[in-house]
CSV table of C-alpha atoms in Angstrom, one decimal:
chain,number,residue,atom,x,y,z
A,1,MET,CA,22.9,-13.5,56.5
A,2,SER,CA,24.9,-10.5,57.7
A,3,GLN,CA,23.3,-7.5,59.4
A,4,ILE,CA,24.1,-5.3,56.5
A,5,SER,CA,22.5,-7.4,53.9
A,6,ARG,CA,19.5,-8.0,56.1
A,7,ARG,CA,19.0,-4.3,56.6
A,8,PHE,CA,19.6,-3.7,52.8
A,9,LEU,CA,16.9,-6.2,52.0
A,10,LEU,CA,14.4,-4.6,54.4
A,11,ILE,CA,15.1,-1.1,53.1
A,12,SER,CA,14.8,-2.2,49.5
A,13,ALA,CA,11.6,-4.0,50.2
A,14,ALA,CA,10.2,-0.9,51.9
A,15,ALA,CA,11.3,1.2,49.0
A,16,ALA,CA,9.7,-1.1,46.5
A,17,SER,CA,6.4,-1.0,48.3
A,18,LEU,CA,6.4,2.8,48.0
A,19,LEU,CA,7.1,2.7,44.2
A,20,PRO,CA,4.1,2.5,41.9
A,21,THR,CA,3.5,-0.8,40.3
A,22,VAL,CA,6.0,-1.3,37.5
A,23,VAL,CA,4.3,-1.3,34.2
A,24,PRO,CA,6.2,-3.2,31.5
A,25,ALA,CA,7.3,-0.6,29.0
A,26,LEU,CA,6.9,-0.8,25.3
A,27,THR,CA,10.1,-2.1,23.8
A,28,GLN,CA,11.1,-3.4,20.4
A,29,GLY,CA,11.1,-6.9,21.9
A,30,SER,CA,7.6,-6.6,23.4
A,31,ALA,CA,6.2,-5.0,20.2
A,32,GLN,CA,7.7,-7.7,18.1
A,33,SER,CA,6.4,-10.4,20.3
A,34,LEU,CA,2.9,-8.9,20.0
A,35,VAL,CA,3.2,-9.1,16.2
A,36,ASP,CA,4.7,-12.6,16.4
A,37,LYS,CA,1.6,-13.7,18.4
A,38,ALA,CA,-0.8,-12.0,16.1
A,39,VAL,CA,1.0,-13.3,13.0
A,40,ALA,CA,0.9,-16.9,14.5
A,41,ASP,CA,-2.8,-16.5,14.9
A,42,ILE,CA,-3.2,-15.1,11.4
A,43,ASN,CA,-1.1,-18.0,9.9
A,44,ARG,CA,-3.2,-20.5,11.8
A,45,ILE,CA,-6.4,-19.0,10.4
A,46,ILE,CA,-5.0,-19.0,6.9
A,47,ALA,CA,-3.9,-22.6,7.3
A,48,THR,CA,-7.4,-23.8,8.2
A,49,GLY,CA,-8.8,-22.5,4.9
A,50,SER,CA,-12.2,-22.1,6.5
A,51,SER,CA,-15.2,-20.4,4.9
A,52,GLU,CA,-15.2,-16.6,4.4
A,53,ALA,CA,-17.8,-16.1,7.2
A,54,ALA,CA,-15.7,-18.2,9.6
A,55,MET,CA,-12.5,-16.3,8.7
A,56,ILE,CA,-14.2,-13.0,9.3
A,57,GLN,CA,-15.3,-14.2,12.7
A,58,GLN,CA,-11.7,-15.3,13.5
A,59,PHE,CA,-10.4,-12.1,12.2
A,60,GLN,CA,-12.7,-10.2,14.5
A,61,GLY,CA,-11.1,-12.2,17.4
A,62,ILE,CA,-7.6,-11.0,16.4
A,63,PHE,CA,-8.9,-7.4,16.1
A,64,ASP,CA,-10.4,-7.6,19.6
A,65,ARG,CA,-7.3,-9.0,21.1
A,66,TYR,CA,-4.5,-7.0,19.5
A,67,ALA,CA,-5.9,-3.7,18.1
A,68,ASP,CA,-6.3,-0.3,19.9
A,69,GLN,CA,-9.9,0.0,18.7
A,70,PRO,CA,-10.9,3.3,20.4
A,71,TYR,CA,-7.8,4.9,18.7
A,72,ILE,CA,-8.6,3.5,15.3
A,73,ALA,CA,-12.2,4.6,15.5
A,74,ALA,CA,-11.3,8.1,16.8
A,75,TYR,CA,-8.7,8.5,14.1
A,76,ALA,CA,-11.1,7.4,11.3
A,77,MET,CA,-13.7,9.9,12.4
A,78,GLY,CA,-11.1,12.7,12.4
A,79,PRO,CA,-12.1,16.3,13.3
A,80,ASP,CA,-15.8,15.5,13.0
A,81,ALA,CA,-15.5,13.6,16.3
A,82,ARG,CA,-15.5,17.1,18.0
A,83,ARG,CA,-19.2,17.6,17.2
A,84,ALA,CA,-20.2,14.0,17.9
A,85,THR,CA,-22.2,13.2,21.0
A,86,PRO,CA,-21.0,10.4,23.4
A,87,ALA,CA,-23.8,8.2,22.1
A,88,GLN,CA,-22.8,8.8,18.5
A,89,LYS,CA,-19.2,8.0,19.3
A,90,ALA,CA,-20.1,4.7,20.9
A,91,ALA,CA,-22.4,3.8,18.1
A,92,PHE,CA,-19.7,4.7,15.5
A,93,SER,CA,-17.1,2.7,17.4
A,94,ASP,CA,-19.3,-0.4,17.2
A,95,ALA,CA,-20.4,0.0,13.6
A,96,PHE,CA,-16.9,0.9,12.4
A,97,GLY,CA,-15.3,-2.1,14.1
A,98,ARG,CA,-17.8,-4.5,12.3
A,99,TYR,CA,-17.3,-2.7,9.0
A,100,LEU,CA,-13.5,-2.9,9.3
A,101,THR,CA,-13.3,-6.6,10.2
A,102,ALA,CA,-15.8,-7.5,7.4
A,103,LYS,CA,-13.9,-5.4,4.9
A,104,TYR,CA,-10.4,-6.8,5.7
A,105,GLY,CA,-11.6,-10.2,6.7
A,106,ARG,CA,-13.2,-10.8,3.3
A,107,ARG,CA,-9.7,-10.3,1.8
A,108,PHE,CA,-8.2,-13.0,3.9
A,109,ARG,CA,-8.8,-15.8,1.4
A,110,GLU,CA,-6.3,-14.1,-0.8
A,111,PHE,CA,-3.7,-15.2,1.7
A,112,ILE,CA,-4.5,-18.9,1.7
A,113,GLY,CA,-1.3,-20.8,1.0
A,114,GLY,CA,0.7,-17.8,2.0
A,115,LYS,CA,2.9,-16.9,5.0
A,116,VAL,CA,3.5,-13.8,7.0
A,117,VAL,CA,7.1,-13.4,8.2
A,118,VAL,CA,8.2,-10.8,10.8
A,119,THR,CA,11.5,-9.3,9.6
A,120,GLY,CA,12.3,-6.6,12.3
A,121,ALA,CA,11.3,-3.8,14.5
A,122,LYS,CA,12.3,-0.1,15.0
A,123,PRO,CA,11.2,2.6,17.5
A,124,VAL,CA,9.8,5.7,15.8
A,125,LYS,CA,8.9,8.7,18.1
A,126,ASN,CA,6.7,7.1,20.8
A,127,TRP,CA,5.6,4.0,19.0
A,128,ILE,CA,7.3,1.0,17.5
A,129,GLU,CA,7.1,-0.2,13.9
A,130,VAL,CA,7.2,-3.9,13.3
A,131,TYR,CA,8.1,-4.9,9.7
A,132,ALA,CA,6.7,-8.1,8.1
A,133,GLN,CA,6.8,-9.6,4.7
A,134,VAL,CA,3.8,-11.5,3.1
A,135,ASN,CA,4.9,-14.3,0.8
A,136,LEU,CA,2.2,-15.6,-1.5
A,137,ALA,CA,2.8,-18.5,-3.8
A,138,GLY,CA,4.1,-17.4,-7.3
A,139,LYS,CA,3.9,-13.6,-6.4
A,140,ALA,CA,6.4,-11.0,-5.5
A,141,PRO,CA,6.4,-10.7,-1.6
A,142,PHE,CA,4.9,-7.5,-0.2
A,143,ALA,CA,5.7,-5.4,2.9
A,144,VAL,CA,3.3,-4.9,5.8
A,145,THR,CA,4.2,-2.6,8.7
A,146,PHE,CA,2.4,-2.9,12.1
A,147,TYR,CA,2.4,0.1,14.3
A,148,VAL,CA,2.4,-0.7,18.0
A,149,SER,CA,2.0,1.6,21.0
A,150,ASP,CA,1.3,1.2,24.8
A,151,ARG,CA,-1.0,4.2,24.9
A,152,THR,CA,-3.7,2.2,26.7
A,153,GLY,CA,-1.2,0.6,29.1
A,154,ARG,CA,-1.1,-2.5,27.0
A,155,ASP,CA,0.9,-3.1,23.8
A,156,LEU,CA,-1.6,-2.9,20.9
A,157,PHE,CA,-1.6,-2.1,17.2
A,158,PHE,CA,-3.0,1.2,16.2
A,159,ASN,CA,-2.3,1.0,12.4
A,160,LEU,CA,-1.0,-1.1,9.7
A,161,ALA,CA,0.4,-0.3,6.2
A,162,VAL,CA,0.5,-2.5,3.2
A,163,GLU,CA,3.3,-1.4,0.7
A,164,GLY,CA,3.2,2.0,2.2
A,165,VAL,CA,-0.6,2.4,2.2
A,166,SER,CA,-1.9,3.2,5.6
A,167,MET,CA,-5.1,1.7,6.8
A,168,LEU,CA,-5.8,4.7,9.1
A,169,LEU,CA,-5.5,7.2,6.3
A,170,SER,CA,-7.6,5.2,3.9
A,171,GLU,CA,-10.4,4.8,6.5
A,172,ARG,CA,-10.3,8.5,7.5
A,173,GLU,CA,-10.7,9.4,3.9
A,174,GLU,CA,-13.5,6.8,3.5
A,175,ILE,CA,-15.4,8.0,6.6
A,176,GLY,CA,-15.0,11.6,5.5
A,177,ALA,CA,-16.5,10.7,2.1
A,178,LEU,CA,-19.4,8.9,3.7
A,179,LEU,CA,-20.1,11.9,5.9
A,180,ASP,CA,-20.0,14.2,2.8
A,181,LYS,CA,-22.3,11.8,1.0
A,182,ASN,CA,-24.7,12.1,3.9
A,183,ARG,CA,-24.4,15.9,4.1
A,184,GLY,CA,-22.5,15.7,7.3
A,185,ASP,CA,-25.2,13.8,9.2
A,186,ILE,CA,-23.3,11.5,11.6
A,187,ASP,CA,-26.3,9.2,12.4
A,188,ALA,CA,-26.9,8.7,8.7
A,189,MET,CA,-23.2,7.9,8.1
A,190,ILE,CA,-23.3,5.3,11.0
A,191,ALA,CA,-26.4,3.8,9.4
A,192,GLU,CA,-24.7,3.5,6.1
A,193,LEU,CA,-21.6,2.0,7.7
A,194,ARG,CA,-23.8,-0.7,9.3
A,195,ARG,CA,-25.2,-1.5,5.8
A,196,LEU,CA,-21.6,-1.9,4.5
A,197,ALA,CA,-20.5,-4.3,7.2
B,1,MET,CA,11.5,11.8,-38.5
B,2,TYR,CA,14.5,12.0,-36.3
B,3,PRO,CA,16.9,9.1,-35.9
B,4,SER,CA,15.8,7.2,-32.8
B,5,SER,CA,18.8,8.1,-30.7
B,6,LEU,CA,18.2,11.8,-31.2
B,7,ARG,CA,14.6,11.2,-30.4
B,8,LEU,CA,15.6,9.6,-27.1
B,9,ALA,CA,18.0,12.4,-26.2
B,10,LEU,CA,15.3,15.0,-26.9
B,11,CYS,CA,12.8,13.1,-24.8
B,12,LEU,CA,15.2,12.7,-21.9
B,13,MET,CA,15.9,16.5,-22.0
B,14,THR,CA,12.3,17.5,-22.2
B,15,ALA,CA,11.4,15.2,-19.3
B,16,THR,CA,14.2,16.4,-17.1
B,17,LEU,CA,13.3,20.0,-17.8
B,18,LEU,CA,9.6,19.4,-17.2
B,19,ALA,CA,10.4,17.8,-13.9
B,20,ALA,CA,12.8,20.5,-12.9
B,21,CYS,CA,10.1,23.2,-13.5
B,22,THR,CA,7.4,21.6,-11.3
B,23,ALA,CA,6.6,22.8,-7.8
B,24,PRO,CA,8.9,22.1,-4.9
B,25,GLU,CA,8.9,18.7,-3.3
B,26,VAL,CA,5.7,18.0,-1.4
B,27,THR,CA,6.1,14.6,0.1
B,28,GLN,CA,3.8,15.2,3.1
B,29,THR,CA,0.5,16.1,1.5
B,30,ILE,CA,-1.6,15.8,-1.6
B,31,ASN,CA,-0.9,18.4,-4.2
B,32,ASP,CA,-3.8,18.3,-6.6
B,33,PRO,CA,-4.6,21.7,-8.1
B,34,TYR,CA,-6.3,20.1,-11.2
B,35,GLU,CA,-8.7,18.0,-9.1
B,36,LYS,CA,-11.7,19.1,-11.2
B,37,GLN,CA,-10.2,17.9,-14.5
B,38,ASN,CA,-8.7,14.8,-12.8
B,39,ARG,CA,-12.1,13.8,-11.5
B,40,ALA,CA,-13.6,14.0,-15.0
B,41,VAL,CA,-10.8,11.7,-16.2
B,42,HIS,CA,-11.4,9.4,-13.3
B,43,GLU,CA,-15.1,9.1,-14.2
B,44,PHE,CA,-14.1,8.2,-17.8
B,45,ASN,CA,-11.6,5.6,-16.6
B,46,LYS,CA,-14.1,4.1,-14.3
B,47,LYS,CA,-16.7,3.8,-17.1
B,48,LEU,CA,-14.0,2.2,-19.2
B,49,ASP,CA,-13.2,-0.3,-16.5
B,50,THR,CA,-16.9,-1.2,-16.0
B,51,ALA,CA,-17.5,-1.6,-19.7
B,52,ILE,CA,-14.3,-3.3,-20.8
B,53,LEU,CA,-11.5,-4.0,-18.4
B,54,LYS,CA,-13.5,-5.6,-15.6
B,55,PRO,CA,-15.5,-8.0,-17.8
B,56,LEU,CA,-12.6,-8.9,-20.0
B,57,SER,CA,-10.1,-9.6,-17.2
B,58,GLY,CA,-12.5,-12.0,-15.6
B,59,ALA,CA,-13.6,-13.6,-18.8
B,60,GLY,CA,-12.9,-17.3,-19.4
B,61,GLY,CA,-12.7,-18.1,-15.7
B,62,GLU,CA,-9.6,-20.0,-14.5
B,63,GLY,CA,-8.4,-20.9,-18.0
B,64,GLY,CA,-8.8,-17.3,-19.2
B,65,GLY,CA,-6.9,-16.2,-16.1
B,66,MET,CA,-4.0,-18.5,-17.0
B,67,VAL,CA,-3.8,-17.2,-20.5
B,68,LEU,CA,-3.8,-13.6,-19.3
B,69,LYS,CA,-1.1,-14.5,-16.7
B,70,THR,CA,1.1,-16.1,-19.4
B,71,VAL,CA,0.8,-13.1,-21.7
B,72,GLY,CA,1.5,-10.9,-18.7
B,73,ASN,CA,4.7,-12.9,-18.0
B,74,VAL,CA,5.8,-12.4,-21.6
B,75,ALA,CA,5.2,-8.6,-21.4
B,76,GLY,CA,7.0,-8.4,-18.0
B,77,ASN,CA,10.0,-10.2,-19.5
B,78,LEU,CA,10.1,-8.0,-22.6
B,79,ASP,CA,9.9,-5.0,-20.2
B,80,THR,CA,12.8,-6.1,-18.0
B,81,PRO,CA,15.6,-4.7,-20.2
B,82,ARG,CA,14.0,-1.2,-19.7
B,83,MET,CA,14.1,-1.7,-15.9
B,84,VAL,CA,17.8,-2.7,-16.2
B,85,VAL,CA,18.5,0.5,-18.2
B,86,ASN,CA,16.7,2.5,-15.5
B,87,ASP,CA,18.6,0.7,-12.7
B,88,LEU,CA,21.9,1.6,-14.4
B,89,LEU,CA,20.8,5.2,-14.9
B,90,GLN,CA,20.1,5.3,-11.1
B,91,ALA,CA,23.6,3.8,-10.5
B,92,ASN,CA,21.8,0.9,-8.7
B,93,VAL,CA,24.1,-1.9,-9.8
B,94,GLU,CA,22.5,-4.4,-7.5
B,95,ASP,CA,19.0,-4.1,-8.9
B,96,ALA,CA,20.4,-4.0,-12.4
B,97,GLY,CA,22.1,-7.3,-11.8
B,98,HIS,CA,19.0,-8.7,-10.1
B,99,ASN,CA,16.7,-7.8,-13.0
B,100,PHE,CA,19.3,-8.9,-15.5
B,101,MET,CA,19.4,-12.4,-13.9
B,102,ARG,CA,15.6,-12.5,-14.0
B,103,LEU,CA,15.8,-11.7,-17.7
B,104,LEU,CA,18.3,-14.5,-18.3
B,105,ILE,CA,16.4,-17.1,-16.3
B,106,ASN,CA,12.9,-16.3,-17.6
B,107,SER,CA,14.1,-16.0,-21.2
B,108,THR,CA,15.7,-19.5,-21.0
B,109,PHE,CA,14.1,-21.7,-18.3
B,110,GLY,CA,10.9,-19.7,-18.6
B,111,ILE,CA,10.7,-20.4,-22.4
B,112,ALA,CA,11.0,-16.9,-23.8
B,113,GLY,CA,9.2,-15.4,-20.9
B,114,LEU,CA,6.0,-17.6,-21.0
B,115,PHE,CA,6.7,-18.5,-17.4
B,116,ASP,CA,8.3,-16.7,-14.5
B,117,PRO,CA,10.5,-19.3,-12.7
B,118,ALA,CA,12.7,-16.4,-11.4
B,119,THR,CA,10.1,-15.3,-8.9
B,120,ALA,CA,9.6,-18.9,-7.7
B,121,TRP,CA,13.4,-19.1,-7.2
B,122,GLY,CA,13.6,-16.1,-5.0
B,123,LEU,CA,14.2,-13.4,-7.7
B,124,PRO,CA,10.9,-11.4,-7.8
B,125,SER,CA,10.8,-8.4,-10.1
B,126,ARG,CA,12.3,-5.2,-8.6
B,127,TYR,CA,10.2,-2.7,-10.5
B,128,SER,CA,11.9,0.4,-11.8
B,129,ASP,CA,11.0,3.2,-14.2
B,130,PHE,CA,12.2,6.5,-15.5
B,131,GLY,CA,10.0,8.4,-13.0
B,132,GLU,CA,12.0,6.8,-10.3
B,133,THR,CA,15.2,7.6,-12.2
B,134,MET,CA,14.2,11.3,-12.2
B,135,HIS,CA,13.5,11.0,-8.5
B,136,VAL,CA,17.0,9.7,-7.9
B,137,TRP,CA,18.3,12.5,-10.0
B,138,GLY,CA,16.5,15.0,-7.7
B,139,ALA,CA,13.3,15.8,-9.6
B,140,SER,CA,10.3,16.6,-7.4
B,141,GLU,CA,7.0,14.7,-7.5
B,142,GLY,CA,5.1,17.6,-9.1
B,143,VAL,CA,1.3,17.6,-9.0
B,144,TYR,CA,-1.1,14.7,-9.0
B,145,GLN,CA,-2.7,13.6,-12.3
B,146,GLU,CA,-5.1,11.0,-13.4
B,147,LEU,CA,-4.4,10.1,-17.0
B,148,PRO,CA,-7.0,8.7,-19.5
B,149,LEU,CA,-6.5,4.9,-19.8
B,150,LEU,CA,-3.3,4.9,-17.8
B,151,GLY,CA,-4.7,6.0,-14.4
B,152,PRO,CA,-3.0,7.8,-11.5
B,153,SER,CA,0.3,9.6,-11.9
B,154,THR,CA,2.2,12.7,-11.1
B,155,THR,CA,3.8,15.3,-13.4
B,156,ARG,CA,7.2,13.6,-12.8
B,157,ASP,CA,5.9,10.1,-13.4
B,158,THR,CA,4.0,11.1,-16.5
B,159,ALA,CA,7.2,12.5,-18.0
B,160,GLY,CA,8.9,9.3,-16.9
B,161,ARG,CA,6.3,7.2,-18.8
B,162,MET,CA,7.0,9.1,-22.0
B,163,VAL,CA,10.7,8.5,-21.7
B,164,ASP,CA,10.2,4.9,-20.8
B,165,LEU,CA,8.5,4.4,-24.2
B,166,PHE,CA,11.9,4.9,-25.8
B,167,LEU,CA,14.1,3.4,-23.1
B,168,ASN,CA,13.6,-0.3,-23.9
B,169,PRO,CA,16.7,-1.5,-25.9
B,170,LEU,CA,14.5,-4.2,-27.4
B,171,SER,CA,12.5,-1.7,-29.3
B,172,TYR,CA,15.6,-0.6,-31.1
B,173,ALA,CA,16.6,-4.2,-31.9
B,174,VAL,CA,13.3,-5.3,-33.5
B,175,THR,CA,11.1,-4.0,-36.2
B,176,ALA,CA,7.4,-4.5,-37.2
B,177,PRO,CA,5.6,-6.8,-36.7
B,178,GLU,CA,7.6,-7.7,-33.5
B,179,THR,CA,7.1,-4.2,-32.2
B,180,TYR,CA,3.4,-4.8,-32.4
B,181,TYR,CA,3.7,-8.0,-30.4
B,182,ILE,CA,5.5,-6.1,-27.7
B,183,ALA,CA,2.8,-3.4,-27.6
B,184,GLY,CA,0.0,-6.0,-27.7
B,185,SER,CA,1.5,-8.1,-24.9
B,186,LYS,CA,1.8,-4.9,-22.8
B,187,ALA,CA,-1.9,-4.1,-23.3
B,188,VAL,CA,-2.9,-7.6,-22.4
B,189,SER,CA,-0.7,-7.5,-19.3
B,190,THR,CA,-2.9,-4.6,-18.1
B,191,LEU,CA,-5.8,-7.0,-18.2
B,192,SER,CA,-3.8,-9.6,-16.4
B,193,ALA,CA,-3.0,-7.3,-13.6
B,194,ARG,CA,-6.6,-6.2,-13.4
B,195,GLY,CA,-7.6,-9.8,-13.0
B,196,GLU,CA,-4.9,-10.6,-10.5
B,197,TYR,CA,-5.8,-7.7,-8.2
B,198,ALA,CA,-9.5,-7.9,-9.0
B,199,ASP,CA,-10.7,-7.7,-5.4
B,200,SER,CA,-8.4,-4.8,-4.5
B,201,VAL,CA,-9.4,-2.8,-7.6
B,202,ASP,CA,-13.1,-3.5,-7.1
B,203,ASP,CA,-12.9,-2.4,-3.5
B,204,VAL,CA,-11.4,0.9,-4.4
B,205,LEU,CA,-13.3,1.7,-7.6
B,206,TYR,CA,-16.8,0.3,-6.6
B,207,GLY,CA,-16.7,-0.2,-2.9
B,208,SER,CA,-15.6,3.2,-1.6
B,209,ALA,CA,-17.7,6.3,-1.1
B,210,ASP,CA,-15.2,8.5,-3.1
B,211,SER,CA,-13.2,6.3,-5.5
B,212,TYR,CA,-11.3,9.3,-6.8
B,213,ALA,CA,-10.0,10.3,-3.4
B,214,GLN,CA,-9.1,6.7,-2.5
B,215,THR,CA,-7.3,6.1,-5.7
B,216,ARG,CA,-5.3,9.2,-5.3
B,217,LEU,CA,-4.4,8.4,-1.7
B,218,LEU,CA,-3.4,4.9,-2.5
B,219,TYR,CA,-1.3,5.8,-5.5
B,220,LEU,CA,0.6,8.6,-3.8
B,221,GLN,CA,1.3,6.6,-0.6
B,222,ASN,CA,2.4,3.5,-2.5
B,223,ARG,CA,4.5,5.5,-5.0
B,224,ARG,CA,6.3,7.4,-2.2
B,225,PHE,CA,6.9,4.1,-0.4
B,226,GLN,CA,8.4,2.6,-3.6
B,227,LEU,CA,10.7,5.5,-3.8
B,228,GLY,CA,11.7,5.2,-0.2
B,229,GLN,CA,10.2,8.5,0.9
B,230,THR,CA,8.8,8.8,4.4
B,231,VAL,CA,5.5,10.6,4.9
B,232,GLU,CA,6.0,11.6,8.5
B,233,ALA,CA,3.5,14.4,8.7
B,234,GLU,CA,0.7,11.8,8.1
B,235,GLU,CA,1.8,9.9,11.2
B,236,GLU,CA,0.1,11.4,14.2
B,237,ASP,CA,1.2,10.9,17.8
B,238,PRO,CA,-1.0,8.1,19.2
B,239,PHE,CA,-0.9,9.8,22.6
B,240,ALA,CA,-2.2,13.1,21.3
B,241,LEU,CA,-5.5,11.9,19.9
B,242,ASP,CA,-8.6,12.4,22.1
B,243,THR,CA,-10.3,8.9,22.2
B,244,GLU,CA,-12.7,9.8,24.9
B,245,GLY,CA,-16.1,8.1,24.2
B,246,PHE,CA,-14.9,5.8,21.5
């Protein structure tokens, strides 16, 4: 090895040690591979055709692994989060997560015999949208969009939309309505959420 | 009584005028100045669903579902010429051809529309209506409405529905009693759709804290998606939200 290249190696090694650890950035490819992995898990669950309770359990696993849960909970609570205590926020996060997986997990049996196919990805502002098509036997296919960001340092979903209908918006509306129903009482709203899960 | 072509022309004109007069395009938010009246209609529709649609759509179990689906197929097939007309009015030749192929396949191999082999062969319906045609022509959405029996709509889409009543070439080709069969199959197809999407409809109507608000949100988002409108203001920056404590 020549002197120059040895010195170059030493210098670049020194420089690299000074740089902060390189965090893999969110790219179309990484977002799409996240969705591919989640979709593979979903397709596997659908294929087992297990009982509803078992599917909800497995769906909870997917949600834990791939979803930005703090973001989803904070979004759903909306501006009311500003007057919530840390204990209320934590309790809400927990209750809301259970409610969400039960609500959407229940619907999983509709997908039995179906298939989710990822069709593409596109960067939008500071997140990436991954497009998928759900094909159910004998029905017109429908579009699902997954929203992926690396806000937390990891690539995670923070929303999904079915035929243009956003889960985040629906849930913010629902939590707002639950709060109204309970005259703005956050604790009462959380208690009702637990009953719904 | 006007001759039917004159009636159609009048309808087209009225609808376009109506749409042109409504408020400027609001694709970002919910424009619902008649919420009070709409909520009253929603309560009526919900009662109707509880009393009639929900029990009837689930009646007869699997077998009943099959019958409803078959009548739904017939109605869908009879409705396809109307979609082709709208595709052509939108200068969307591709969808016009696609829907026309569906009509041919389902009318022949599908035995006069009893079955829907076109969907199985990779030609699912590409829905189209006169509300969409008006959108393509530049009409704005207007305000949100919930119509008795028919459900959620907007000023533009309500005008579109009225025009669509006269836009099916079939209705000019047949006379009574065939016209009643068409109307009847259409009514039954509503039940078929209610049965097919039972869980989704039940979730929204009976499982949410405010079914009116959920229906409105669902309809507007889905309709804008269908028409290819983006709803950017609704998308918040994931980095801007304070998630401390959650």
